[in-house]
Amino acid sequence: MPAFVFTVGSLGDILATAGLAAQVVKVLYDNKNIAKECETLAIELRSLQSVLILTEYALQRYSSTPLGEPMAHIIQPEVAQCHLSLAQFSDNINVCRRALSVTNISSLWRRVVWAASDEAATLSAKLSNHRSKLTMLLISLNSVGLMDLESTCFGGAQAGLYNTLHNPSSVRRIKDNTIDVLDHLGDTMPISTLFCGTWEAFHYVVKGYCKNRIGQSYVERGDYQIIRPESNQIIRRSDFARIVKDGEMVEISIILRSHPAIEEDEGRCPRCAHLNTHAPSDGGWIRWSVAFTSSVSSGRG
């Protein structure tokens, strides 16, 4: 069996695994009397192939950003295990075919292989688990606007991602592995803890989410703090990855800095642009609130 080594930049390894999945599908369907377990495996392989292609696309797009390393950390073991499992299954088929090729029943080798359908069922379950983890990564990117799954999905990938996203257990997994960030406009964005391992990765996600929205310039400059709403505790950036936990709610608080070029904007709300020259300052902070039709959500700016 050939060695499989995955590195951050070796996008070809993902495509090689997708290609191996396609080869096994071809072998499975090269049989008129395909067993139910093998048909299930073939369907799983098609979904895996599509998800791998989307994963390669995502990694290629973000490999040179702060998201590249945490993404590779998730992708590497899943792709490696998929490749090894597929290679082992393919090797077993080839061994059986070679063993029977020297006999007078060589034409029956497919039926002999498919008789051992337990192996196909086991492989299908393994691949489904790895595919689900890769799918969660893609959905996490989609949830913060870094990947448009509706426009990039196709065929089995679109159906597979839709089913995963709307599966109750998947919804719980997504919720259990995110933090809720209340932004400066009062909107909540769920950010996967995968992107909270470093401040740089978290900032990259927040910056992408706030693109073309009010307050974008503040976020791009890093003029914001992350606070815990229940205690108004400011989370230092150096402590962010260590302190923030799954399921936690934090808030983005915009920092309005004094600068000679923008002194006339001091006290201006980043949402509605209202200028309050009499806004009280509390240790350099100006409090403001976001008003909705039916409720009021407080924030700090």
Backbone as numpy.savetxt, mean C-alpha at the origin, in Angstrom:
# Nx Ny Nz CAx CAy CAz Cx Cy Cz
17.02 -25.58 -8.57 16.17 -24.39 -8.57 17.05 -23.15 -8.57
16.83 -22.19 -9.48 17.68 -21.00 -9.54 17.51 -20.12 -8.31
18.61 -19.46 -7.92 18.55 -18.56 -6.76 17.73 -17.33 -7.10
17.08 -16.79 -6.07 16.24 -15.60 -6.27 16.67 -14.55 -5.28
17.27 -13.49 -5.76 17.75 -12.41 -4.90 17.03 -11.13 -5.27
16.40 -10.51 -4.28 15.61 -9.30 -4.51 16.32 -8.12 -3.87
16.49 -7.05 -4.62 17.03 -5.81 -4.08 16.05 -4.70 -4.39
16.26 -3.54 -3.75 15.33 -2.42 -3.92 15.18 -2.05 -5.39
16.27 -2.11 -6.14 16.20 -1.68 -7.52 15.91 -2.79 -8.52
15.83 -4.03 -8.08 15.66 -5.13 -9.02 14.19 -5.35 -9.34
13.61 -4.39 -10.06 12.19 -4.49 -10.42 11.95 -5.69 -11.31
12.99 -6.13 -12.03 12.83 -7.28 -12.91 12.44 -8.54 -12.17
12.82 -8.64 -10.88 12.48 -9.83 -10.10 10.96 -9.95 -9.93
10.29 -8.84 -9.79 8.83 -8.86 -9.66 8.21 -9.33 -10.96
8.70 -8.80 -12.08 8.17 -9.20 -13.38 8.52 -10.65 -13.69
9.69 -11.10 -13.22 10.06 -12.50 -13.43 9.10 -13.43 -12.70
8.68 -13.03 -11.51 7.73 -13.83 -10.75 6.36 -13.83 -11.43
5.97 -12.67 -11.96 4.71 -12.59 -12.70 4.77 -13.48 -13.94
5.92 -13.50 -14.59 6.09 -14.37 -15.76 6.02 -15.84 -15.41
6.61 -16.20 -14.27 6.56 -17.59 -13.81 5.12 -18.00 -13.50
4.35 -17.08 -12.93 2.94 -17.36 -12.65 2.20 -17.64 -13.96
2.50 -16.85 -14.98 1.85 -17.04 -16.28 2.21 -18.40 -16.88
3.47 -18.83 -16.71 3.90 -20.14 -17.23 3.15 -21.28 -16.56
2.98 -21.17 -15.24 2.27 -22.23 -14.52 0.80 -22.27 -14.94
0.20 -21.08 -15.15 -1.18 -21.04 -15.63 -1.31 -21.77 -16.96
-0.34 -21.55 -17.84 -0.37 -22.21 -19.15 -0.32 -23.73 -19.01
0.53 -24.20 -18.10 0.64 -25.64 -17.88 -0.66 -26.19 -17.30
-1.26 -25.43 -16.36 -2.50 -25.89 -15.74 -3.61 -26.03 -16.77
-3.71 -25.08 -17.67 -4.78 -25.11 -18.65 -4.44 -25.96 -19.87
-3.24 -26.51 -19.90 -2.86 -27.44 -20.97 -3.36 -28.84 -20.63
-4.61 -28.87 -20.24 -5.22 -30.12 -19.80 -6.73 -29.97 -19.86
-7.37 -30.80 -20.62 -8.81 -30.67 -20.84 -9.62 -31.06 -19.60
-9.03 -31.88 -18.76 -9.76 -32.37 -17.58 -9.15 -31.77 -16.31
-9.04 -30.47 -16.28 -8.42 -29.80 -15.15 -9.25 -29.98 -13.88
-8.57 -30.32 -12.79 -9.26 -30.55 -11.52 -9.72 -29.22 -10.94
-10.72 -29.28 -10.05 -11.27 -28.07 -9.44 -10.19 -27.30 -8.68
-9.33 -28.05 -7.93 -8.28 -27.40 -7.16 -7.30 -26.67 -8.07
-7.03 -27.27 -9.23 -6.09 -26.65 -10.16 -6.72 -25.43 -10.84
-8.02 -25.49 -11.07 -8.70 -24.34 -11.65 -8.69 -23.17 -10.67
-8.88 -23.47 -9.38 -8.80 -22.43 -8.35 -7.41 -21.82 -8.32
-6.39 -22.68 -8.44 -5.01 -22.20 -8.46 -4.77 -21.30 -9.68
-5.29 -21.70 -10.83 -5.11 -20.91 -12.04 -5.72 -19.52 -11.90
-6.90 -19.45 -11.29 -7.56 -18.16 -11.06 -6.72 -17.30 -10.11
-6.19 -17.92 -9.05 -5.35 -17.21 -8.09 -4.09 -16.69 -8.77
-3.52 -17.49 -9.65 -2.29 -17.09 -10.33 -2.51 -15.89 -11.25
-3.67 -15.85 -11.89 -3.98 -14.71 -12.76 -4.11 -13.43 -11.92
-4.76 -13.54 -10.78 -4.89 -12.37 -9.90 -3.53 -11.95 -9.37
-2.71 -12.93 -8.98 -1.37 -12.63 -8.48 -0.53 -11.95 -9.55
-0.63 -12.45 -10.77 0.14 -11.86 -11.86 -0.20 -10.38 -12.04
-1.49 -10.05 -12.01 -1.91 -8.66 -12.17 -1.45 -7.79 -11.01
-1.54 -8.31 -9.78 -1.13 -7.55 -8.60 0.39 -7.33 -8.62
1.14 -8.32 -9.08 2.59 -8.16 -9.18 2.97 -7.06 -10.16
2.27 -7.00 -11.27 2.55 -5.95 -12.27 2.25 -4.57 -11.68
1.14 -4.46 -10.95 0.81 -3.19 -10.30 1.83 -2.84 -9.21
2.31 -3.86 -8.50 3.32 -3.64 -7.47 4.61 -3.14 -8.08
4.99 -3.73 -9.20 6.20 -3.28 -9.91 6.05 -1.83 -10.35
4.86 -1.48 -10.82 4.58 -0.11 -11.25 4.72 0.85 -10.07
4.16 0.47 -8.92 4.22 1.33 -7.73 5.65 1.50 -7.23
6.41 0.40 -7.20 7.78 0.47 -6.70 8.66 1.28 -7.64
8.44 1.12 -8.94 9.20 1.89 -9.91 8.91 3.38 -9.75
7.68 3.71 -9.45 7.27 5.11 -9.32 7.82 5.75 -8.06
7.93 5.00 -6.97 8.31 5.60 -5.69 9.65 5.10 -5.14
10.40 4.32 -5.92 11.66 3.75 -5.41 12.67 4.82 -5.03
12.65 5.98 -5.70 13.62 7.03 -5.42 13.10 8.07 -4.43
11.96 7.78 -3.81 11.37 8.69 -2.82 11.54 8.09 -1.42
11.17 8.84 -0.39 11.25 8.27 0.97 10.38 7.03 1.17
9.45 6.75 0.25 8.60 5.57 0.38 9.28 4.31 -0.16
10.35 4.49 -0.95 10.97 3.35 -1.61 11.43 2.25 -0.66
12.14 2.64 0.39 12.68 1.64 1.33 11.59 0.90 2.09
10.61 1.61 2.71 9.55 0.85 3.41 8.72 -0.01 2.46
8.50 0.44 1.23 7.76 -0.37 0.27 8.54 -1.64 -0.06
9.84 -1.49 -0.32 10.67 -2.66 -0.63 10.72 -3.63 0.53
10.68 -3.08 1.75 10.71 -3.92 2.95 9.49 -4.84 3.01
8.35 -4.35 2.53 7.13 -5.16 2.49 7.12 -6.08 1.28
7.52 -5.54 0.15 7.41 -6.28 -1.11 8.40 -7.44 -1.19
9.62 -7.21 -0.73 10.69 -8.20 -0.89 10.32 -9.61 -0.41
9.92 -9.79 0.85 9.64 -11.17 1.30 8.43 -11.78 0.61
7.43 -10.97 0.27 6.24 -11.52 -0.37 6.55 -12.03 -1.78
7.29 -11.23 -2.55 7.65 -11.63 -3.91 8.59 -12.83 -3.88
9.55 -12.81 -2.97 10.50 -13.92 -2.87 9.79 -15.23 -2.56
8.85 -15.20 -1.61 8.13 -16.42 -1.26 7.24 -16.90 -2.40
6.62 -15.95 -3.11 5.82 -16.33 -4.28 6.69 -17.02 -5.32
7.84 -16.44 -5.58 8.74 -16.99 -6.61 9.22 -18.39 -6.23
9.62 -18.56 -4.97 10.12 -19.85 -4.53 9.03 -20.92 -4.59
7.82 -20.58 -4.17 6.71 -21.53 -4.19 6.35 -21.93 -5.61
6.30 -20.94 -6.50 5.98 -21.22 -7.90 7.08 -22.06 -8.56
8.34 -21.73 -8.26 9.44 -22.49 -8.84 9.41 -23.95 -8.36
9.10 -24.17 -7.09 9.03 -25.52 -6.55 7.90 -26.30 -7.21
6.75 -25.68 -7.37 5.62 -26.34 -8.02 5.95 -26.67 -9.47
6.58 -25.73 -10.17 6.98 -25.96 -11.55 8.00 -27.08 -11.66
8.96 -27.12 -10.73 9.96 -28.18 -10.72 9.32 -29.55 -10.52
8.34 -29.63 -9.63 7.66 -30.90 -9.37 6.94 -31.41 -10.63
6.32 -30.48 -11.36 5.65 -30.87 -12.59 6.66 -31.39 -13.61
7.79 -30.68 -13.74 8.80 -31.09 -14.70 9.42 -32.43 -14.35
9.62 -32.70 -13.05 10.17 -33.99 -12.62 9.22 -35.11 -12.99
7.94 -34.88 -12.76 6.94 -35.90 -13.11 6.89 -36.13 -14.62
6.95 -35.04 -15.37 6.89 -35.17 -16.82 8.10 -35.93 -17.35
9.30 -35.64 -16.83 10.51 -36.33 -17.30 10.49 -37.80 -16.92
9.96 -38.08 -15.72 9.92 -39.48 -15.27 9.00 -40.32 -16.14
7.90 -39.73 -16.58 6.94 -40.47 -17.39 7.28 -40.45 -18.88
8.18 -39.54 -19.28 8.48 -39.41 -20.71 9.16 -40.64 -21.29
9.78 -41.46 -20.42 10.49 -42.65 -20.90 9.61 -43.90 -20.81
8.35 -43.72 -20.46 7.44 -44.86 -20.33 6.43 -44.84 -21.49
5.66 -45.92 -21.55 4.65 -46.00 -22.61 3.34 -45.31 -22.20
3.35 -44.62 -21.04 2.15 -43.87 -20.63 2.47 -42.38 -20.52
3.48 -41.95 -21.28 3.91 -40.55 -21.20 2.80 -39.58 -21.52
1.84 -39.98 -22.35 0.76 -39.08 -22.72 -0.21 -38.83 -21.57
-0.09 -39.63 -20.50 -1.00 -39.50 -19.36 -0.40 -38.71 -18.21
0.78 -38.07 -18.44 1.46 -37.44 -17.32 0.63 -36.34 -16.67
-0.18 -35.62 -17.46 -0.96 -34.53 -16.91 -1.96 -35.04 -15.88
-2.61 -36.15 -16.20 -3.61 -36.70 -15.28 -2.96 -37.16 -13.98
-1.73 -37.68 -14.10 -1.01 -38.11 -12.90 -0.69 -36.89 -12.03
-0.24 -35.82 -12.68 0.07 -34.62 -11.92 -1.15 -34.06 -11.24
-2.28 -33.98 -11.96 -3.47 -33.38 -11.40 -4.11 -34.25 -10.33
-3.73 -35.51 -10.29 -4.25 -36.38 -9.23 -3.76 -35.90 -7.86
-2.58 -35.26 -7.84 -2.04 -34.74 -6.58 -2.51 -33.30 -6.40
-3.82 -33.13 -6.36 -4.40 -31.79 -6.32 -4.23 -31.09 -4.98
-3.88 -31.84 -3.92 -3.66 -31.21 -2.62 -2.53 -30.18 -2.69
-1.53 -30.48 -3.50 -0.41 -29.55 -3.66 -0.88 -28.25 -4.31
-1.79 -28.37 -5.27 -2.33 -27.18 -5.93 -3.13 -26.35 -4.95
-3.92 -27.00 -4.11 -4.73 -26.28 -3.12 -3.85 -25.57 -2.10
-2.78 -26.25 -1.68 -1.86 -25.65 -0.71 -1.16 -24.44 -1.30
-0.70 -24.58 -2.56 -0.03 -23.46 -3.22 -0.98 -22.29 -3.40
-2.20 -22.56 -3.75 -3.20 -21.50 -3.94 -3.39 -20.71 -2.66
-3.47 -21.40 -1.53 -3.65 -20.73 -0.24 -2.44 -19.86 0.11
-1.23 -20.37 -0.15 -0.02 -19.61 0.14 0.04 -18.33 -0.70
-0.21 -18.49 -1.99 -0.12 -17.35 -2.89 -1.19 -16.31 -2.57
-2.36 -16.77 -2.16 -3.43 -15.85 -1.80 -3.03 -14.98 -0.62
-2.33 -15.56 0.34 -1.88 -14.81 1.51 -0.86 -13.74 1.11
0.11 -14.11 0.27 1.11 -13.14 -0.18 0.48 -12.05 -1.05
-0.45 -12.45 -1.91 -1.12 -11.47 -2.77 -1.91 -10.47 -1.95
-2.56 -10.94 -0.88 -3.35 -10.05 -0.03 -2.48 -8.98 0.61
-1.27 -9.34 1.02 -0.37 -8.37 1.64 0.09 -7.31 0.63
0.37 -7.76 -0.59 0.74 -6.80 -1.63 -0.44 -5.90 -1.98
-1.63 -6.49 -1.97 -2.84 -5.73 -2.27 -3.07 -4.65 -1.21
-2.81 -4.98 0.05 -2.96 -4.00 1.13 -2.03 -2.81 0.91
-0.84 -3.08 0.41 0.10 -2.01 0.13 -0.46 -1.09 -0.96
-0.99 -1.69 -2.02 -1.56 -0.90 -3.12 -2.76 -0.07 -2.64
-3.59 -0.68 -1.82 -4.76 0.03 -1.30 -4.33 1.17 -0.38
-3.25 0.96 0.38 -2.73 2.01 1.26 -2.26 3.21 0.44
-1.61 2.95 -0.68 -1.19 4.04 -1.56 -2.40 4.74 -2.16
-3.40 3.94 -2.52 -4.61 4.51 -3.12 -5.37 5.38 -2.13
-5.37 5.00 -0.85 -6.18 5.70 0.15 -5.68 7.11 0.42
-4.41 7.38 0.12 -3.87 8.72 0.34 -3.58 9.42 -1.00
-4.16 8.91 -2.07 -4.08 9.57 -3.36 -2.76 9.40 -4.10
-1.92 8.44 -3.67 -0.64 8.25 -4.34 -0.72 7.22 -5.46
-1.86 6.57 -5.61 -2.05 5.61 -6.69 -3.52 5.52 -7.01
-3.87 5.70 -8.27 -5.26 5.63 -8.70 -5.54 4.22 -9.21
-6.07 3.38 -8.34 -6.28 1.98 -8.70 -7.33 1.81 -9.79
-8.31 2.71 -9.82 -9.37 2.58 -10.82 -8.83 2.76 -12.24
-7.84 3.62 -12.38 -7.31 3.87 -13.72 -6.16 2.95 -14.08
-5.48 2.38 -13.05 -4.34 1.52 -13.34 -4.68 0.05 -13.27
-5.82 -0.31 -12.64 -6.20 -1.71 -12.54 -6.75 -2.22 -13.86
-6.62 -3.51 -14.03 -7.17 -4.13 -15.22 -7.46 -5.59 -14.92
-8.43 -6.13 -15.60 -8.73 -7.56 -15.51 -8.90 -8.06 -14.10
-8.18 -9.16 -13.80 -8.30 -9.82 -12.50 -7.85 -8.95 -11.36
-6.92 -8.02 -11.62 -6.44 -7.16 -10.54 -7.54 -6.27 -10.02
-8.34 -5.70 -10.90 -9.41 -4.80 -10.49 -10.43 -5.54 -9.64
-10.83 -6.73 -10.10 -11.80 -7.52 -9.34 -11.21 -7.97 -8.01
-9.92 -8.40 -8.04 -9.29 -8.86 -6.81 -9.13 -7.77 -5.79
-8.72 -6.57 -6.22 -8.57 -5.46 -5.30 -9.91 -5.01 -4.74
-10.93 -5.02 -5.59 -12.27 -4.63 -5.13 -12.76 -5.60 -4.05
-12.59 -6.89 -4.31 -13.04 -7.90 -3.34 -12.28 -7.79 -2.03
-10.97 -7.53 -2.12 -10.16 -7.40 -0.92 -10.57 -6.17 -0.12
-10.79 -5.06 -0.82 -11.13 -3.81 -0.15 -12.47 -3.91 0.56
-13.42 -4.66 0.01 -14.76 -4.74 0.58 -14.97 -5.99 1.43
-13.91 -6.76 1.61 -13.99 -7.92 2.50 -13.90 -7.43 3.94
-14.84 -7.82 4.83 -14.84 -7.31 6.21 -13.52 -7.52 6.93
-12.90 -8.69 6.75 -11.63 -8.94 7.43 -10.53 -8.03 6.89
-10.58 -7.73 5.59 -9.59 -6.83 4.99 -9.78 -5.42 5.51
-11.03 -4.99 5.64 -11.31 -3.66 6.16 -10.76 -3.51 7.57
-10.92 -4.57 8.38 -10.38 -4.53 9.75 -8.86 -4.46 9.73
-8.24 -5.22 8.83 -6.77 -5.21 8.74 -6.26 -3.83 8.35
-6.94 -3.20 7.39 -6.53 -1.87 6.96 -6.66 -0.89 8.11
-7.79 -0.94 8.82 -8.03 -0.02 9.93 -7.05 -0.26 11.07
-6.72 -1.54 11.33 -5.82 -1.87 12.44 -4.39 -1.46 12.17
-4.05 -1.21 10.92 -2.67 -0.89 10.57 -2.54 0.52 10.00
-3.35 1.42 10.49 -3.28 2.82 10.05 -3.37 3.75 11.25
-2.97 4.99 11.02 -3.26 6.05 11.97 -4.17 7.05 11.24
-5.09 7.65 11.96 -5.98 8.65 11.38 -5.40 10.03 11.62
-5.20 10.76 10.53 -4.61 12.09 10.62 -5.68 13.12 10.26
-6.07 13.95 11.22 -7.02 15.03 10.97 -6.23 16.22 10.43
-6.48 16.55 9.16 -5.66 17.59 8.55 -6.14 18.99 8.91
-5.48 19.99 8.37 -5.75 21.39 8.72 -7.08 21.88 8.17
-7.73 21.09 7.31 -9.05 21.47 6.78 -10.17 20.69 7.45
-9.83 19.87 8.42 -10.85 19.10 9.13 -11.17 17.76 8.49
-10.40 17.36 7.47 -10.61 16.06 6.83 -9.70 15.02 7.46
-10.17 13.78 7.48 -9.39 12.70 8.07 -8.78 11.84 6.96
-7.48 11.64 7.03 -6.82 10.74 6.09 -6.20 9.57 6.85
-6.56 8.34 6.45 -5.95 7.17 7.08 -4.60 6.88 6.44
-3.55 6.88 7.20 -2.21 6.64 6.68 -1.68 5.34 7.26
-1.28 4.43 6.38 -0.75 3.15 6.81 0.50 3.35 7.67
0.62 2.55 8.72 1.81 2.65 9.57 3.07 2.25 8.81
2.89 1.61 7.65 4.02 1.32 6.77 4.76 2.60 6.41
4.01 3.71 6.30 4.61 4.98 5.90 4.92 5.86 7.10
4.90 5.29 8.29 5.17 6.08 9.51 6.48 5.65 10.16
7.27 4.86 9.46 8.53 4.38 10.03 9.59 5.48 10.12
9.45 6.50 9.28 10.34 7.66 9.34 9.50 8.92 9.12
10.00 10.04 9.63 9.29 11.30 9.43 9.27 11.66 7.95
10.36 11.36 7.23 10.45 11.70 5.82 9.37 11.00 5.01
9.13 9.72 5.30 8.10 8.98 4.57 6.71 9.52 4.90
6.47 9.80 6.17 5.18 10.34 6.58 4.93 11.70 5.93
5.93 12.55 5.94 5.80 13.89 5.34 5.53 13.77 3.84
6.17 12.82 3.19 5.96 12.64 1.75 4.51 12.29 1.46
3.93 11.42 2.28 2.54 11.02 2.10 1.60 12.21 2.35
1.84 12.92 3.44 1.00 14.08 3.77 1.09 15.14 2.68
2.30 15.37 2.19 2.51 16.36 1.14 1.75 15.97 -0.14
1.79 14.67 -0.48 1.05 14.21 -1.65 -0.45 14.32 -1.47
-0.92 14.03 -0.27 -2.36 14.10 0.02 -2.87 15.55 -0.07
-2.04 16.49 0.34 -2.46 17.90 0.38 -2.22 18.64 -0.93
-1.75 17.95 -1.94 -1.49 18.61 -3.21 -2.78 19.17 -3.81
-2.69 20.40 -4.31 -3.83 21.10 -4.92 -4.97 21.35 -3.93
-4.64 21.40 -2.64 -5.63 21.71 -1.63 -5.19 22.96 -0.87
-6.14 23.60 -0.22 -5.82 24.80 0.55 -4.79 24.46 1.62
-3.79 25.30 1.74 -2.73 25.07 2.73 -1.58 24.24 2.19
-1.59 23.93 0.89 -0.54 23.09 0.30 0.86 23.66 0.54
1.01 24.97 0.38 2.33 25.59 0.52 2.89 25.42 1.93
2.01 25.51 2.95 2.46 25.32 4.33 2.99 23.90 4.53
2.23 22.93 4.00 2.62 21.53 4.18 3.91 21.23 3.43
4.04 21.73 2.21 5.24 21.47 1.42 6.48 22.01 2.10
6.33 23.18 2.76 7.47 23.76 3.47 7.74 23.07 4.80
6.82 22.23 5.22 6.96 21.58 6.52 6.53 22.45 7.66
5.73 23.49 7.34 5.26 24.41 8.38 4.01 23.85 9.06
4.19 22.74 9.73 3.08 22.15 10.48 3.63 21.29 11.60
2.80 21.09 12.59 3.13 20.22 13.72 2.12 19.08 13.76
2.51 17.97 14.35 1.60 16.86 14.62 1.33 16.85 16.11
0.05 16.89 16.47 -0.31 16.95 17.90 -1.29 15.85 18.23
-1.33 15.48 19.50 -2.35 14.56 20.01 -3.50 15.40 20.51
-4.69 15.25 19.91 -5.81 16.14 20.23 -6.27 16.06 21.68
-6.16 14.89 22.29 -6.68 14.75 23.66 -5.84 15.50 24.68
-4.57 15.72 24.36 -3.68 16.39 25.33 -2.99 17.61 24.75
-3.20 17.90 23.46 -2.50 18.98 22.77 -0.99 18.83 22.82
-0.54 17.58 23.00 0.90 17.31 23.03 1.47 17.37 21.62
2.53 18.13 21.44 3.21 18.20 20.16 4.17 17.01 20.05
4.05 16.24 18.97 4.93 15.09 18.76 6.14 15.56 17.96
7.29 15.48 18.57 8.51 15.90 17.88 8.80 14.96 16.71
9.33 15.53 15.65 9.57 14.73 14.46 10.57 13.60 14.70
11.53 13.85 15.55 12.53 12.82 15.85 11.92 11.66 16.64
10.78 11.92 17.29 10.13 10.88 18.09 8.92 10.27 17.39
8.57 10.79 16.24 7.31 10.42 15.58 7.19 8.91 15.36
8.17 8.30 14.71 8.10 6.88 14.37 8.00 6.00 15.62
8.61 6.43 16.70 8.62 5.64 17.93 7.32 5.79 18.72
6.72 6.98 18.66 5.58 7.28 19.53 4.25 6.88 18.92
4.05 7.16 17.63 2.74 6.93 17.00 2.45 5.44 16.86
1.25 5.04 17.24 0.85 3.64 17.25 -0.35 3.39 16.33
-0.54 2.11 15.97 -1.68 1.72 15.15 -2.98 2.19 15.77
-3.89 2.70 14.95 -5.21 3.09 15.41 -5.28 4.43 16.10
-4.15 5.14 16.20 -4.13 6.42 16.91 -4.66 7.55 16.02
-5.23 8.58 16.65 -5.68 9.78 15.96 -4.75 10.93 16.31
-4.22 11.60 15.28 -3.39 12.78 15.50 -3.92 13.90 14.60
-3.47 15.12 14.87 -3.93 16.27 14.10 -2.75 17.02 13.49
-3.00 17.58 12.33 -2.03 18.48 11.70 -2.36 19.90 12.13
-1.38 20.60 12.65 -1.57 21.98 13.08 -0.62 22.87 12.28
-1.18 23.74 11.45 -0.40 24.62 10.60 0.34 25.67 11.43
1.58 25.95 11.08 2.38 26.98 11.73 2.40 28.22 10.85
1.86 29.31 11.34 1.90 30.58 10.62 3.12 31.36 11.10
4.18 31.32 10.31 5.44 31.96 10.71 5.45 33.44 10.33
6.08 34.23 11.16 6.27 35.65 10.84 7.41 35.78 9.85
7.17 36.52 8.78 8.20 36.73 7.76 7.96 38.10 7.13
9.00 38.88 6.91 8.81 40.23 6.38 7.98 40.27 5.11
8.12 39.25 4.25 7.42 39.26 2.97 5.95 38.94 3.10
5.57 38.31 4.24 4.17 37.90 4.38 3.57 38.39 5.70
4.13 39.49 6.25 3.62 39.99 7.51 2.15 40.37 7.42
1.74 40.81 6.20 0.35 41.22 6.06 -0.59 40.03 6.17
-0.08 38.80 6.07 -0.92 37.61 6.15 -0.93 37.00 7.55
-0.25 37.62 8.48 -0.23 37.08 9.83 -1.65 37.07 10.40
-2.06 35.94 10.90 -3.41 35.80 11.42 -4.42 35.43 10.36
-3.97 35.12 9.14 -4.90 34.76 8.07 -5.17 33.25 8.09
-6.44 32.86 8.06 -6.81 31.45 8.09 -6.40 30.78 6.78
-5.70 29.63 6.82 -5.26 28.96 5.60 -6.40 28.30 4.84
-7.60 28.21 5.46 -8.73 27.58 4.77 -9.58 28.60 4.01
-10.04 29.65 4.71 -10.97 30.60 4.09 -10.32 31.94 3.77
-9.02 32.11 4.17 -8.25 33.33 3.89 -8.74 34.54 4.68
-9.62 34.31 5.70 -10.07 35.43 6.53 -8.92 35.96 7.37
-8.75 37.27 7.40 -7.67 37.88 8.16 -8.22 38.45 9.47
-7.70 37.93 10.57 -8.12 38.39 11.89 -6.91 39.02 12.56
-6.82 40.32 12.48 -5.66 41.02 13.03 -5.68 41.07 14.55
-6.83 40.70 15.13 -6.94 40.73 16.60 -6.89 39.31 17.19
-6.48 38.36 16.38 -6.43 36.98 16.87 -5.43 36.86 18.02
-5.86 36.33 19.18 -4.94 36.21 20.32 -3.89 35.14 20.06
-2.67 35.40 20.48 -1.57 34.45 20.31 -1.27 33.78 21.64
-1.08 32.48 21.59 -0.78 31.70 22.79 0.56 31.03 22.59
1.62 31.68 23.05 2.95 31.12 22.89 3.36 30.98 21.44
2.93 31.92 20.60 3.28 31.87 19.19 2.28 31.12 18.34
1.23 30.55 18.98 0.21 29.79 18.26 -1.07 30.62 18.17
-1.76 30.49 17.05 -3.05 31.14 16.87 -4.10 30.07 16.71
-5.12 30.10 17.56 -6.19 29.11 17.48 -7.21 29.51 16.43
-7.70 28.53 15.70 -8.75 28.78 14.71 -9.63 27.55 14.63
-10.79 27.67 14.05 -11.71 26.55 13.96 -12.27 26.44 12.56
-12.64 25.18 12.20 -13.23 24.90 10.90 -14.71 24.67 11.10
-15.53 25.47 10.44 -16.99 25.38 10.60 -17.60 24.55 9.48
-18.50 23.65 9.85 -19.25 22.84 8.90 -20.73 23.19 9.04
-21.54 22.66 8.13 -22.97 22.95 8.15 -23.64 22.48 9.43
-23.24 21.26 9.86 -23.93 20.66 11.00 -23.07 20.56 12.25
-21.76 20.87 12.14 -20.91 20.73 13.31 -19.71 21.64 13.17
-18.95 21.77 14.28 -17.75 22.58 14.29 -16.60 21.72 14.77
-15.52 21.68 14.02 -14.35 20.90 14.40 -13.22 21.84 14.73
-12.65 21.73 15.92 -11.61 22.66 16.34 -10.25 22.19 15.89
-9.41 23.14 15.57 -8.04 22.83 15.18 -7.13 23.91 15.70
-5.86 23.80 15.38 -4.89 24.81 15.80 -4.09 25.24 14.59
-3.81 26.47 14.50 -3.01 26.94 13.38 -2.07 28.03 13.78
